[in-house]
Amino acid sequence: MKKYSLFLLCLMAAISLHAQSFADYFADKTLRVDYIFTGNAAKQEICLDGLSCLPSWAGRKHHLPELPLQGNGQIIMRDAANGSVIYKTSFSSLFQEWLETDEAKAVTKGFENTFLLPYPLRPAEIEITLLDPRRNVRASMKHTVSPDDILIHQKGTAHITPHKYLLQSGNTAKCIDVAILAEGYTPEEMPVFYAAIACESLFAHEPFRSMKKHFNIVAVASPSEDSGVSVPRLGEWKRTAFSSHFSTFYSDRYLTTSRVKSIHDALAGIPYEHIIILANTEEYGGGGIYNSYTLTTAHHPMFRPVVVHEFGHSFGGLADEYFYDNDVMTDTYPLDVEPWEQNISTRIDFTSKWKDMLPSDTPIPTPIAERKKYPVGVYEGGGYSAKGIYRPAYDCRMKTNGYPEFCPVCQRAIRRMIEFYVP
């Protein structure tokens, strides 16, 4: 009898979790939360910077208490009255990348970070956590949000940035909404921005091609004072919408911005979940941060494969599969910890990755000489390290710009993300 009662309790709990309805906990609005991540390599902190309300919610209304991926950070929303988890999401941040640099050993800095959460009907506790490469907690904080707080800034009801839809497959509840913003384009140059957008590049790749019906794409004409973007190595500094620049962390090709709030201000009032920023420059480079943004050059000949690669980072949570022969390993991925990204592995927990996709006779590691026989294998070299980290294919869009497709493992990872977001 005790076993039967326990079974019923577990069954009721499972049914209750499965039956969680968006409308039971949330209004059809967005709670925008701005944080400052601050600190150095030795100590980190999280500071609440502001709360805003946006007029609609474009995110998922299902899988609410589930994570799409582990990420380098996580946010958990709980009902403040009973502590039940009502929403989860994960992310990575430029701040966490910076913590691995030499500069972080000597200087303390602060980085803006903005996250979109469903707007709670009742007071909700928000817990945000930053993790280190070993999955240990670096910093965390909790704060309670009351939906009737008069200091929650109402945004997106006026002065909406000019925009137009390039692809509108359905309403926001059934589609993934991707916003493409202009960076370094003056108002007079907006026709150039619209002409530069290459949605067909993204949808030329599987699984985006076959799942195109699940996406809405909106182009947002965010204006800049100056034309072009900042190139520090050339001494060029421009006044642009998002203050983006090359030479992030002194890497010439790394194009990013730390002015994240300005990105979301430009999008206020426009339904969006994922962000692509096109920079008005012929310089080569870009960057993609999981659940934050993709930022890439728009006028370099390699623009199209670069934007697809970077969107693999920001949307799909995929890792870089390239590596450096003269740098046996870096500190990015500890070799005794399994990375959370789905397309690289240290083989610590290979079962959680693409082991199920391997033919039974696949040699591990898989010799490069047998790459034609094993389109999916376990090839050494990935995640910037030549040794100890493995990738699933000899080549892939996440490894080289010249390769025309995502490998089968990356395709599956992206497909799973799309299926997670859409009903």
Tab-separated table of C-alpha atoms in Angstrom:
chain	number	residue	atom	x	y	z
A	1	MET	CA	0.000	0.000	0.000
A	2	LYS	CA	2.842	2.406	0.828
A	3	LYS	CA	4.449	1.742	-2.536
A	4	TYR	CA	1.110	2.350	-4.271
A	5	SER	CA	0.589	5.637	-2.435
A	6	LEU	CA	4.090	6.773	-3.288
A	7	PHE	CA	3.466	5.936	-6.923
A	8	LEU	CA	0.275	8.027	-6.931
A	9	LEU	CA	2.059	10.983	-5.353
A	10	CYS	CA	4.824	10.839	-7.967
A	11	LEU	CA	2.262	10.512	-10.750
A	12	MET	CA	0.291	13.508	-9.481
A	13	ALA	CA	3.475	15.576	-9.249
A	14	ALA	CA	4.437	14.639	-12.805
A	15	ILE	CA	0.957	15.486	-14.099
A	16	SER	CA	1.036	18.814	-12.253
A	17	LEU	CA	4.422	19.716	-13.758
A	18	HIS	CA	3.326	18.716	-17.233
A	19	ALA	CA	0.085	20.670	-16.890
A	20	GLN	CA	1.798	23.928	-15.921
A	21	SER	CA	0.100	26.605	-17.989
A	22	PHE	CA	1.736	29.851	-19.042
A	23	ALA	CA	-1.448	31.793	-18.257
A	24	ASP	CA	-1.466	30.486	-14.680
A	25	TYR	CA	1.766	32.315	-13.866
A	26	PHE	CA	2.429	34.966	-16.494
A	27	ALA	CA	0.869	37.856	-18.353
A	28	ASP	CA	1.436	38.202	-22.088
A	29	LYS	CA	4.189	40.754	-21.453
A	30	THR	CA	7.973	40.691	-21.060
A	31	LEU	CA	9.986	41.432	-17.943
A	32	ARG	CA	13.324	42.810	-19.078
A	33	VAL	CA	15.997	42.511	-16.392
A	34	ASP	CA	19.267	44.427	-16.695
A	35	TYR	CA	22.280	43.278	-14.674
A	36	ILE	CA	25.880	44.349	-14.312
A	37	PHE	CA	28.348	41.460	-14.069
A	38	THR	CA	31.407	42.826	-12.344
A	39	GLY	CA	34.705	41.666	-10.896
A	40	ASN	CA	37.990	40.113	-11.940
A	41	ALA	CA	39.555	36.677	-12.213
A	42	ALA	CA	39.609	36.319	-8.418
A	43	LYS	CA	36.125	37.519	-7.471
A	44	GLN	CA	32.864	38.184	-9.320
A	45	GLU	CA	29.550	39.782	-8.383
A	46	ILE	CA	26.140	40.364	-9.965
A	47	CYS	CA	24.306	43.672	-9.547
A	48	LEU	CA	20.713	44.410	-10.488
A	49	ASP	CA	20.709	47.395	-12.845
A	50	GLY	CA	17.053	47.860	-13.743
A	51	LEU	CA	13.652	46.375	-14.562
A	52	SER	CA	11.471	47.121	-17.569
A	53	CYS	CA	8.147	45.933	-18.950
A	54	LEU	CA	7.694	45.310	-22.676
A	55	PRO	CA	4.166	45.143	-24.139
A	56	SER	CA	4.220	41.522	-25.353
A	57	TRP	CA	5.977	38.171	-24.806
A	58	ALA	CA	7.643	36.546	-27.824
A	59	GLY	CA	9.285	33.656	-25.967
A	60	ARG	CA	8.193	30.100	-25.374
A	61	LYS	CA	4.991	29.288	-23.505
A	62	HIS	CA	5.840	25.637	-22.958
A	63	HIS	CA	8.804	23.752	-21.450
A	64	LEU	CA	8.707	26.571	-18.903
A	65	PRO	CA	10.657	24.916	-16.057
A	66	GLU	CA	13.192	23.291	-18.424
A	67	LEU	CA	16.588	24.405	-19.715
A	68	PRO	CA	17.341	24.262	-23.446
A	69	LEU	CA	21.070	23.857	-22.621
A	70	GLN	CA	23.209	24.217	-19.508
A	71	GLY	CA	25.048	27.295	-20.727
A	72	ASN	CA	27.629	29.243	-18.737
A	73	GLY	CA	24.892	30.826	-16.658
A	74	GLN	CA	21.314	30.160	-15.664
A	75	ILE	CA	18.226	32.036	-14.499
A	76	ILE	CA	15.486	30.417	-12.440
A	77	MET	CA	12.161	32.101	-11.685
A	78	ARG	CA	10.164	30.846	-8.712
A	79	ASP	CA	6.743	31.665	-7.378
A	80	ALA	CA	7.641	33.754	-4.334
A	81	ALA	CA	4.697	32.359	-2.371
A	82	ASN	CA	5.532	28.650	-2.577
A	83	GLY	CA	9.005	28.409	-4.155
A	84	SER	CA	7.889	26.371	-7.164
A	85	VAL	CA	9.958	26.799	-10.334
A	86	ILE	CA	7.922	28.570	-13.000
A	87	TYR	CA	10.580	29.379	-15.636
A	88	LYS	CA	14.199	28.622	-16.510
A	89	THR	CA	16.638	29.840	-19.108
A	90	SER	CA	20.381	29.693	-19.750
A	91	PHE	CA	22.983	31.935	-21.352
A	92	SER	CA	26.636	32.796	-21.820
A	93	SER	CA	28.217	36.220	-21.478
A	94	LEU	CA	31.116	38.321	-22.709
A	95	PHE	CA	32.049	38.897	-19.070
A	96	GLN	CA	32.671	35.199	-18.510
A	97	GLU	CA	34.884	35.047	-21.597
A	98	TRP	CA	36.811	38.065	-20.339
A	99	LEU	CA	37.464	36.369	-16.992
A	100	GLU	CA	39.730	33.893	-18.803
A	101	THR	CA	41.972	36.655	-20.181
A	102	ASP	CA	45.204	37.978	-18.672
A	103	GLU	CA	43.609	41.399	-18.284
A	104	ALA	CA	41.087	39.979	-15.801
A	105	LYS	CA	43.947	39.033	-13.494
A	106	ALA	CA	44.906	42.694	-13.063
A	107	VAL	CA	41.767	44.793	-13.642
A	108	THR	CA	38.194	44.890	-12.327
A	109	LYS	CA	35.511	45.579	-14.923
A	110	GLY	CA	31.735	45.639	-15.254
A	111	PHE	CA	29.711	44.307	-18.196
A	112	GLU	CA	26.075	44.983	-19.086
A	113	ASN	CA	23.769	41.993	-19.492
A	114	THR	CA	20.073	41.964	-20.336
A	115	PHE	CA	17.630	39.067	-20.171
A	116	LEU	CA	14.014	38.674	-21.243
A	117	LEU	CA	11.674	36.773	-18.923
A	118	PRO	CA	7.907	36.237	-18.986
A	119	TYR	CA	6.097	38.840	-16.866
A	120	PRO	CA	4.855	37.266	-13.619
A	121	LEU	CA	1.285	37.709	-12.412
A	122	ARG	CA	2.409	37.509	-8.795
A	123	PRO	CA	5.674	38.286	-6.951
A	124	ALA	CA	8.459	36.087	-8.313
A	125	GLU	CA	11.923	35.312	-7.009
A	126	ILE	CA	14.638	35.439	-9.659
A	127	GLU	CA	17.913	33.616	-9.095
A	128	ILE	CA	20.765	34.215	-11.522
A	129	THR	CA	23.957	32.132	-11.428
A	130	LEU	CA	27.278	32.351	-13.251
A	131	LEU	CA	29.302	29.159	-13.676
A	132	ASP	CA	33.016	28.663	-14.298
A	133	PRO	CA	34.439	26.200	-16.870
A	134	ARG	CA	34.401	23.478	-14.211
A	135	ARG	CA	30.655	24.100	-13.640
A	136	ASN	CA	31.273	25.592	-10.204
A	137	VAL	CA	29.269	28.644	-9.119
A	138	ARG	CA	31.222	31.836	-9.708
A	139	ALA	CA	28.585	34.273	-8.547
A	140	SER	CA	24.862	34.282	-7.872
A	141	MET	CA	22.152	36.536	-6.559
A	142	LYS	CA	18.446	36.395	-5.765
A	143	HIS	CA	15.912	39.189	-5.911
A	144	THR	CA	12.133	39.385	-5.833
A	145	VAL	CA	10.102	41.169	-8.489
A	146	SER	CA	6.603	42.447	-7.730
A	147	PRO	CA	4.614	42.888	-10.933
A	148	ASP	CA	2.983	46.087	-9.633
A	149	ASP	CA	6.297	47.773	-8.739
A	150	ILE	CA	5.920	51.374	-9.922
A	151	LEU	CA	9.654	51.570	-10.710
A	152	ILE	CA	9.407	48.953	-13.456
A	153	HIS	CA	9.959	51.094	-16.550
A	154	GLN	CA	7.275	50.736	-19.221
A	155	LYS	CA	9.033	50.531	-22.598
A	156	GLY	CA	8.052	49.869	-26.184
A	157	THR	CA	4.736	51.731	-26.179
A	158	ALA	CA	6.060	54.731	-28.149
A	159	HIS	CA	9.066	55.728	-30.256
A	160	ILE	CA	9.470	52.237	-31.704
A	161	THR	CA	12.475	51.857	-34.019
A	162	PRO	CA	11.465	51.653	-37.709
A	163	HIS	CA	11.359	48.040	-38.844
A	164	LYS	CA	9.931	45.699	-41.438
A	165	TYR	CA	9.378	41.954	-41.627
A	166	LEU	CA	11.444	39.975	-44.098
A	167	LEU	CA	9.801	36.681	-43.143
A	168	GLN	CA	6.570	36.304	-41.201
A	169	SER	CA	5.592	32.671	-40.866
A	170	GLY	CA	3.062	33.075	-38.063
A	171	ASN	CA	2.314	34.703	-34.741
A	172	THR	CA	4.914	34.992	-32.007
A	173	ALA	CA	3.406	32.161	-29.964
A	174	LYS	CA	4.133	29.659	-32.717
A	175	CYS	CA	7.366	31.017	-34.219
A	176	ILE	CA	10.904	31.939	-33.219
A	177	ASP	CA	11.330	35.683	-33.626
A	178	VAL	CA	14.755	36.821	-34.854
A	179	ALA	CA	15.568	40.532	-35.023
A	180	ILE	CA	18.302	41.794	-37.374
A	181	LEU	CA	19.614	45.222	-36.348
A	182	ALA	CA	21.670	47.832	-38.164
A	183	GLU	CA	24.996	48.900	-36.610
A	184	GLY	CA	27.054	51.734	-38.079
A	185	TYR	CA	24.449	52.758	-40.650
A	186	THR	CA	23.336	56.381	-40.728
A	187	PRO	CA	19.651	57.089	-41.498
A	188	GLU	CA	20.624	57.813	-45.093
A	189	GLU	CA	22.353	54.415	-45.366
A	190	MET	CA	19.391	52.271	-44.327
A	191	PRO	CA	18.732	51.121	-47.920
A	192	VAL	CA	22.279	49.719	-47.859
A	193	PHE	CA	21.486	47.894	-44.606
A	194	TYR	CA	18.311	46.336	-46.005
A	195	ALA	CA	20.158	45.301	-49.150
A	196	ALA	CA	22.918	43.662	-47.090
A	197	ILE	CA	20.581	41.347	-45.177
A	198	ALA	CA	20.977	37.800	-46.382
A	199	CYS	CA	18.261	35.677	-44.802
A	200	GLU	CA	18.719	33.163	-47.578
A	201	SER	CA	22.199	32.418	-46.230
A	202	LEU	CA	20.771	31.123	-42.975
A	203	PHE	CA	17.945	29.206	-44.617
A	204	ALA	CA	20.297	27.617	-47.127
A	205	HIS	CA	21.574	25.460	-44.250
A	206	GLU	CA	19.896	22.493	-42.651
A	207	PRO	CA	18.016	22.307	-40.389
A	208	PHE	CA	17.020	25.966	-40.856
A	209	ARG	CA	16.065	25.229	-44.463
A	210	SER	CA	13.508	22.524	-43.681
A	211	MET	CA	12.246	24.313	-40.540
A	212	LYS	CA	11.951	27.796	-42.047
A	213	LYS	CA	8.210	27.857	-41.323
A	214	HIS	CA	9.014	28.186	-37.611
A	215	PHE	CA	10.777	31.573	-37.966
A	216	ASN	CA	9.853	35.230	-38.176
A	217	ILE	CA	12.619	37.614	-39.280
A	218	VAL	CA	12.326	41.361	-38.655
A	219	ALA	CA	14.852	43.954	-39.864
A	220	VAL	CA	15.300	46.896	-37.486
A	221	ALA	CA	16.711	50.174	-38.818
A	222	SER	CA	18.607	51.271	-35.696
A	223	PRO	CA	20.422	54.484	-36.755
A	224	SER	CA	24.007	55.546	-35.987
A	225	GLU	CA	25.578	59.001	-35.970
A	226	ASP	CA	28.641	57.805	-37.873
A	227	SER	CA	29.000	55.445	-40.776
A	228	GLY	CA	31.031	52.301	-40.096
A	229	VAL	CA	32.159	50.717	-36.843
A	230	SER	CA	35.173	51.133	-34.581
A	231	VAL	CA	38.424	49.449	-35.606
A	232	PRO	CA	40.891	50.067	-32.745
A	233	ARG	CA	43.957	48.677	-34.529
A	234	LEU	CA	43.456	51.376	-37.169
A	235	GLY	CA	42.730	54.090	-34.605
A	236	GLU	CA	39.143	54.401	-35.858
A	237	TRP	CA	36.433	55.079	-33.277
A	238	LYS	CA	32.867	55.705	-34.425
A	239	ARG	CA	29.667	56.888	-32.746
A	240	THR	CA	27.339	54.014	-33.509
A	241	ALA	CA	24.040	52.657	-32.215
A	242	PHE	CA	25.655	49.920	-30.097
A	243	SER	CA	29.277	51.087	-29.736
A	244	SER	CA	30.605	47.871	-31.242
A	245	HIS	CA	34.290	47.425	-32.014
A	246	PHE	CA	36.844	44.944	-33.261
A	247	SER	CA	39.850	43.821	-31.170
A	248	THR	CA	37.708	42.533	-28.303
A	249	PHE	CA	40.168	41.149	-25.736
A	250	TYR	CA	42.899	42.362	-28.164
A	251	SER	CA	41.843	39.798	-30.765
A	252	ASP	CA	41.631	41.784	-34.025
A	253	ARG	CA	38.823	39.773	-35.608
A	254	TYR	CA	36.613	39.591	-32.525
A	255	LEU	CA	33.761	42.058	-33.090
A	256	THR	CA	31.481	42.593	-30.078
A	257	THR	CA	29.754	45.212	-27.973
A	258	SER	CA	29.446	45.503	-24.212
A	259	ARG	CA	26.621	48.066	-24.526
A	260	VAL	CA	23.896	45.466	-24.376
A	261	LYS	CA	21.169	47.723	-22.981
A	262	SER	CA	21.275	49.895	-26.103
A	263	ILE	CA	20.535	46.811	-28.227
A	264	HIS	CA	17.421	46.007	-26.234
A	265	ASP	CA	16.339	49.650	-26.120
A	266	ALA	CA	16.364	49.656	-29.923
A	267	LEU	CA	14.135	46.564	-29.921
A	268	ALA	CA	11.600	47.741	-27.325
A	269	GLY	CA	8.092	47.244	-28.669
A	270	ILE	CA	9.163	44.787	-31.378
A	271	PRO	CA	8.613	41.062	-30.648
A	272	TYR	CA	12.010	39.330	-30.527
A	273	GLU	CA	13.831	36.397	-28.955
A	274	HIS	CA	17.158	36.153	-30.794
A	275	ILE	CA	19.366	38.917	-32.127
A	276	ILE	CA	21.632	39.354	-35.164
A	277	ILE	CA	23.501	42.643	-35.562
A	278	LEU	CA	24.975	43.571	-38.947
A	279	ALA	CA	27.949	45.947	-38.835
A	280	ASN	CA	28.593	48.390	-41.664
A	281	THR	CA	32.194	47.483	-42.425
A	282	GLU	CA	34.338	45.608	-44.916
A	283	GLU	CA	36.621	44.380	-42.129
A	284	TYR	CA	36.524	40.627	-41.457
A	285	GLY	CA	35.208	39.416	-38.129
A	286	GLY	CA	32.308	38.763	-35.832
A	287	GLY	CA	31.176	37.179	-32.610
A	288	GLY	CA	28.322	35.079	-31.273
A	289	ILE	CA	27.342	34.611	-27.625
A	290	TYR	CA	24.781	31.985	-26.621
A	291	ASN	CA	21.366	33.540	-25.922
A	292	SER	CA	22.836	37.036	-26.194
A	293	TYR	CA	23.555	38.141	-29.769
A	294	THR	CA	25.337	37.521	-33.053
A	295	LEU	CA	27.359	40.480	-34.335
A	296	THR	CA	29.077	40.265	-37.688
A	297	THR	CA	30.475	42.336	-40.523
A	298	ALA	CA	28.034	42.928	-43.377
A	299	HIS	CA	30.254	43.886	-46.296
A	300	HIS	CA	33.180	41.482	-46.229
A	301	PRO	CA	33.098	38.799	-48.974
A	302	MET	CA	32.874	36.081	-46.263
A	303	PHE	CA	29.919	37.739	-44.521
A	304	ARG	CA	27.386	35.050	-45.343
A	305	PRO	CA	29.206	32.012	-43.916
A	306	VAL	CA	30.361	34.073	-40.909
A	307	VAL	CA	26.853	35.143	-39.885
A	308	VAL	CA	25.643	31.527	-40.123
A	309	HIS	CA	28.612	30.333	-38.027
A	310	GLU	CA	28.041	32.996	-35.368
A	311	PHE	CA	24.309	32.268	-35.239
A	312	GLY	CA	25.306	28.671	-34.553
A	313	HIS	CA	26.850	30.049	-31.362
A	314	SER	CA	24.150	32.501	-30.280
A	315	PHE	CA	21.096	30.424	-31.221
A	316	GLY	CA	22.309	26.836	-31.226
A	317	GLY	CA	24.759	27.062	-28.336
A	318	LEU	CA	27.394	25.373	-30.518
A	319	ALA	CA	31.114	25.494	-29.794
A	320	ASP	CA	33.904	26.363	-32.181
A	321	GLU	CA	35.323	23.180	-33.672
A	322	TYR	CA	38.590	24.676	-34.890
A	323	PHE	CA	41.858	24.443	-32.977
A	324	TYR	CA	45.408	25.716	-32.994
A	325	ASP	CA	48.240	23.272	-33.678
A	326	ASN	CA	50.805	25.428	-31.892
A	327	ASP	CA	48.651	25.692	-28.780
A	328	VAL	CA	48.200	22.164	-27.427
A	329	MET	CA	45.438	23.224	-25.070
A	330	THR	CA	43.875	26.352	-23.642
A	331	ASP	CA	42.089	27.024	-20.383
A	332	THR	CA	38.732	27.380	-22.120
A	333	TYR	CA	37.696	23.751	-21.592
A	334	PRO	CA	39.143	21.665	-18.733
A	335	LEU	CA	39.922	18.240	-20.128
A	336	ASP	CA	38.427	16.413	-17.130
A	337	VAL	CA	35.007	18.091	-17.486
A	338	GLU	CA	32.461	17.426	-20.234
A	339	PRO	CA	31.592	20.700	-22.044
A	340	TRP	CA	27.936	21.671	-22.148
A	341	GLU	CA	28.074	22.433	-25.886
A	342	GLN	CA	26.672	19.539	-27.913
A	343	ASN	CA	29.275	19.457	-30.699
A	344	ILE	CA	32.510	18.979	-28.733
A	345	SER	CA	33.486	16.417	-26.127
A	346	THR	CA	36.308	15.573	-23.764
A	347	ARG	CA	34.847	12.030	-23.692
A	348	ILE	CA	34.243	12.314	-19.944
A	349	ASP	CA	30.520	11.889	-20.627
A	350	PHE	CA	30.478	11.028	-24.308
A	351	THR	CA	27.179	9.154	-23.956
A	352	SER	CA	25.444	12.526	-23.494
A	353	LYS	CA	26.800	13.749	-26.819
A	354	TRP	CA	26.720	12.007	-30.214
A	355	LYS	CA	27.714	8.466	-29.249
A	356	ASP	CA	24.292	7.235	-30.383
A	357	MET	CA	24.998	8.550	-33.909
A	358	LEU	CA	28.202	6.538	-34.423
A	359	PRO	CA	28.283	3.369	-36.541
A	360	SER	CA	29.233	0.417	-34.337
A	361	ASP	CA	32.599	-0.028	-36.054
A	362	THR	CA	33.717	3.608	-35.598
A	363	PRO	CA	37.292	3.815	-34.274
A	364	ILE	CA	37.701	6.217	-31.331
A	365	PRO	CA	39.525	8.505	-31.872
A	366	THR	CA	38.650	8.426	-35.545
A	367	PRO	CA	41.670	8.736	-37.886
A	368	ILE	CA	41.465	11.668	-40.290
A	369	ALA	CA	42.459	9.280	-43.090
A	370	GLU	CA	39.073	7.553	-42.642
A	371	ARG	CA	36.961	10.723	-42.717
A	372	LYS	CA	35.125	9.684	-45.893
A	373	LYS	CA	34.096	6.380	-44.332
A	374	TYR	CA	32.948	8.046	-41.102
A	375	PRO	CA	31.065	11.310	-41.752
A	376	VAL	CA	30.267	11.210	-38.031
A	377	GLY	CA	33.156	10.155	-35.860
A	378	VAL	CA	35.307	11.308	-32.948
A	379	TYR	CA	38.011	13.499	-34.464
A	380	GLU	CA	40.620	14.960	-32.119
A	381	GLY	CA	40.948	18.723	-32.125
A	382	GLY	CA	38.241	21.234	-31.274
A	383	GLY	CA	37.306	23.972	-28.852
A	384	TYR	CA	40.643	25.685	-29.677
A	385	SER	CA	42.693	22.706	-28.429
A	386	ALA	CA	44.558	20.277	-30.650
A	387	LYS	CA	44.580	17.545	-28.004
A	388	GLY	CA	42.010	16.201	-25.583
A	389	ILE	CA	38.897	17.748	-27.148
A	390	TYR	CA	36.994	15.995	-29.923
A	391	ARG	CA	34.634	17.129	-32.665
A	392	PRO	CA	32.036	15.010	-34.491
A	393	ALA	CA	33.123	15.531	-38.109
A	394	TYR	CA	36.302	16.226	-40.011
A	395	ASP	CA	34.800	19.508	-41.205
A	396	CYS	CA	31.721	21.588	-40.442
A	397	ARG	CA	30.427	25.150	-40.654
A	398	MET	CA	31.466	25.451	-36.967
A	399	LYS	CA	35.050	24.637	-37.999
A	400	THR	CA	35.713	26.439	-41.279
A	401	ASN	CA	33.901	29.081	-43.321
A	402	GLY	CA	34.650	27.175	-46.500
A	403	TYR	CA	32.551	24.162	-45.504
A	404	PRO	CA	29.003	24.527	-46.863
A	405	GLU	CA	26.950	22.790	-44.156
A	406	PHE	CA	26.624	22.081	-40.474
A	407	CYS	CA	27.744	18.537	-39.706
A	408	PRO	CA	25.045	15.980	-38.765
A	409	VAL	CA	25.666	16.438	-35.032
A	410	CYS	CA	25.363	20.232	-35.235
A	411	GLN	CA	22.240	19.853	-37.361
A	412	ARG	CA	20.653	17.665	-34.713
A	413	ALA	CA	21.607	20.107	-31.950
A	414	ILE	CA	20.044	23.037	-33.837
A	415	ARG	CA	16.954	21.000	-34.659
A	416	ARG	CA	16.509	20.175	-30.982
A	417	MET	CA	16.734	23.872	-30.121
A	418	ILE	CA	14.099	24.790	-32.684
A	419	GLU	CA	11.814	22.032	-31.402
A	420	PHE	CA	12.358	23.260	-27.837
A	421	TYR	CA	11.223	26.790	-28.684
A	422	VAL	CA	8.224	26.064	-30.913
A	423	PRO	CA	5.000	24.339	-29.773
